[in-house]
Amino acid sequence: MAPAHARHLLPARLSQRRFLATASNPNAPPTFQVFNRAVKRLQRDRAAANKEASRNVDYLKDEVADRLVERILLINRPLPRVLDLGAGACHIARSLTKPRPDEPAPVASRISHLICTDMSPALLHRDADAPWNTELSIERIVADEESPLPFAESSLDAVVSSLSMQWINDLPGALSQVRHLLKPDAPFVAAMVGGDTLFELRTSLQLAESERLGGVSPRVSPLADVRDVGGLLQTAGFTLLTVDVDDIVVGYPDVFALMADLGAMGEGNAVLGRKEGPVGRDVLVAAQAIYRELHGNEDGTLPATFRIIYMIGWKASENQPKPLPRGSGQISMKDILEGSTTPSPGGEGGKK
Amino acid sequence: MSQPRTRPIQKLAAAVAKCNTEAAAYGRCVIEDYNDVHRDKCAKAFMALKNCVVVASKKK
């Protein structure tokens, strides 16, 4: 638990070298591996093994699932067969069964059949006995979203995903697989953490490790940025993209509570080439002091920012609205913005 | 399994919480010029903090 930090300096560098060797291993998949998926699966299994602790830290996943469901509900058509990719404990399914006063019918009725997949069997089945399971038709399949999924091409009416894609090594590959599985003109709606998520923790640990050990090791995952996500969706062949960002700032009593919660969520560090084992005590104590001094709130709590990137993309189809060709516009934006009072007669409504 | 593993960390957290003055001094020392942090830049402040934490964690 409290390793002598000096001894760990060298292994940290060695393990980074091992990482480079893995990337050039001919048997390894051709993509650049950043995350250790086996470790991630273990972390999720272990986290879910303690059901009580695991449910206590559902606040982030439930909140994001709720916000994602709001976006799914904007899609005004029945969705007979929906896949939840990297479902965790099926937070989206649970959110669908929550009562929503401003919706006329129970929202779960819009989705006839929901398939949840996750690579961790323990996490996936954690809430399989919960009462809300009876309110919708739900199926749980253990599957790693990085490998081929057991679904036929063009067989799904929507694919959704919440807070799981940040652990996928080959995002372009995973996204194009999703596009294959979707029916034409079907949506992909997802949320992932990205950008400056946990920048407070990242900076504090880096400063603490520099000062205590004289070097840094990857403690917080590299994350996709908002602009990367648009490009990724486009490369994977999605059309009519919508990407937006939402910051959720959670206050924690101290850095120990933050890291314990991340671990209980199954969201601990799984970066390849990371220093194995827990952060040493000295570094933790140092990070706690730096975190409070650098980012701490007035009331003594520590803020942790989760930047959630929401994305919607559609599989292309013949009868989908498409942008008009360049230069085909009839109305000058200049006239409108400069406040010419008479809008040009007719025709505008039909232009969409 | 996880029960005995989380407890030492809570003990440590409680001990650190009792050393606010030392922690603030160390934190200020590190972030004073955070583009130039090197090993043991604030060793003295850290030892003060660590001593306080060790004493605080022994009290109970």
PDB file of N, CA and C in Angstrom, chain A residues 6 9 44 90 106 151 167 177 181 185 210 247 256 261 299 328 334:
ATOM      1  N   ALA A   6      11.037   5.831  -4.235  1.00  0.00           N
ATOM      2  CA  ALA A   6      12.262   5.850  -5.032  1.00  0.00           C
ATOM      3  C   ALA A   6      12.421   4.547  -5.815  1.00  0.00           C
ATOM      4  N   LEU A   9      10.647   4.429  -9.252  1.00  0.00           N
ATOM      5  CA  LEU A   9      10.992   5.314 -10.373  1.00  0.00           C
ATOM      6  C   LEU A   9      11.395   4.530 -11.600  1.00  0.00           C
ATOM      7  N   ARG A  44     -13.985  -3.281 -13.755  1.00  0.00           N
ATOM      8  CA  ARG A  44     -15.458  -3.212 -13.728  1.00  0.00           C
ATOM      9  C   ARG A  44     -16.025  -4.389 -12.950  1.00  0.00           C
ATOM     10  N   CYS A  90     -26.537  -0.959 -17.116  1.00  0.00           N
ATOM     11  CA  CYS A  90     -27.751  -0.596 -17.873  1.00  0.00           C
ATOM     12  C   CYS A  90     -28.382   0.685 -17.332  1.00  0.00           C
ATOM     13  N   PRO A 106     -45.249   6.497 -20.912  1.00  0.00           N
ATOM     14  CA  PRO A 106     -43.962   6.058 -20.368  1.00  0.00           C
ATOM     15  C   PRO A 106     -42.945   5.949 -21.501  1.00  0.00           C
ATOM     16  N   PHE A 151     -24.348  -9.143 -33.963  1.00  0.00           N
ATOM     17  CA  PHE A 151     -25.592  -8.646 -34.549  1.00  0.00           C
ATOM     18  C   PHE A 151     -25.439  -8.597 -36.067  1.00  0.00           C
ATOM     19  N   TRP A 167     -12.973   4.328 -23.183  1.00  0.00           N
ATOM     20  CA  TRP A 167     -12.009   3.254 -22.967  1.00  0.00           C
ATOM     21  C   TRP A 167     -11.759   2.423 -24.219  1.00  0.00           C
ATOM     22  N   GLN A 177     -18.129   0.034 -37.056  1.00  0.00           N
ATOM     23  CA  GLN A 177     -18.919  -1.170 -36.776  1.00  0.00           C
ATOM     24  C   GLN A 177     -20.358  -0.779 -36.398  1.00  0.00           C
ATOM     25  N   LEU A 181     -24.019  -1.860 -38.200  1.00  0.00           N
ATOM     26  CA  LEU A 181     -25.115  -2.558 -37.539  1.00  0.00           C
ATOM     27  C   LEU A 181     -26.434  -1.782 -37.637  1.00  0.00           C
ATOM     28  N   ASP A 185     -30.595   5.364 -42.182  1.00  0.00           N
ATOM     29  CA  ASP A 185     -31.327   6.461 -41.557  1.00  0.00           C
ATOM     30  C   ASP A 185     -31.630   6.185 -40.080  1.00  0.00           C
ATOM     31  N   SER A 210       6.027  15.158  -9.799  1.00  0.00           N
ATOM     32  CA  SER A 210       7.259  15.854 -10.171  1.00  0.00           C
ATOM     33  C   SER A 210       8.040  16.246  -8.928  1.00  0.00           C
ATOM     34  N   ASP A 247     -20.435  20.347 -18.968  1.00  0.00           N
ATOM     35  CA  ASP A 247     -19.524  20.108 -17.857  1.00  0.00           C
ATOM     36  C   ASP A 247     -20.323  19.751 -16.620  1.00  0.00           C
ATOM     37  N   PHE A 256      -8.741  11.733  -1.796  1.00  0.00           N
ATOM     38  CA  PHE A 256      -8.896  10.303  -1.493  1.00  0.00           C
ATOM     39  C   PHE A 256     -10.307   9.843  -1.833  1.00  0.00           C
ATOM     40  N   ASP A 261     -13.994   6.935  -5.268  1.00  0.00           N
ATOM     41  CA  ASP A 261     -15.227   6.894  -6.050  1.00  0.00           C
ATOM     42  C   ASP A 261     -14.943   6.452  -7.482  1.00  0.00           C
ATOM     43  N   ASP A 299     -15.310  26.623   0.349  1.00  0.00           N
ATOM     44  CA  ASP A 299     -15.836  25.862   1.485  1.00  0.00           C
ATOM     45  C   ASP A 299     -14.980  24.644   1.807  1.00  0.00           C
ATOM     46  N   SER A 328     -26.213  27.557 -53.977  1.00  0.00           N
ATOM     47  CA  SER A 328     -27.585  27.476 -54.458  1.00  0.00           C
ATOM     48  C   SER A 328     -28.538  28.328 -53.613  1.00  0.00           C
ATOM     49  N   LYS A 334     -26.839  38.501 -45.439  1.00  0.00           N
ATOM     50  CA  LYS A 334     -26.488  39.882 -45.122  1.00  0.00           C
ATOM     51  C   LYS A 334     -27.756  40.713 -44.946  1.00  0.00           C
TER      52      LYS A 334
END
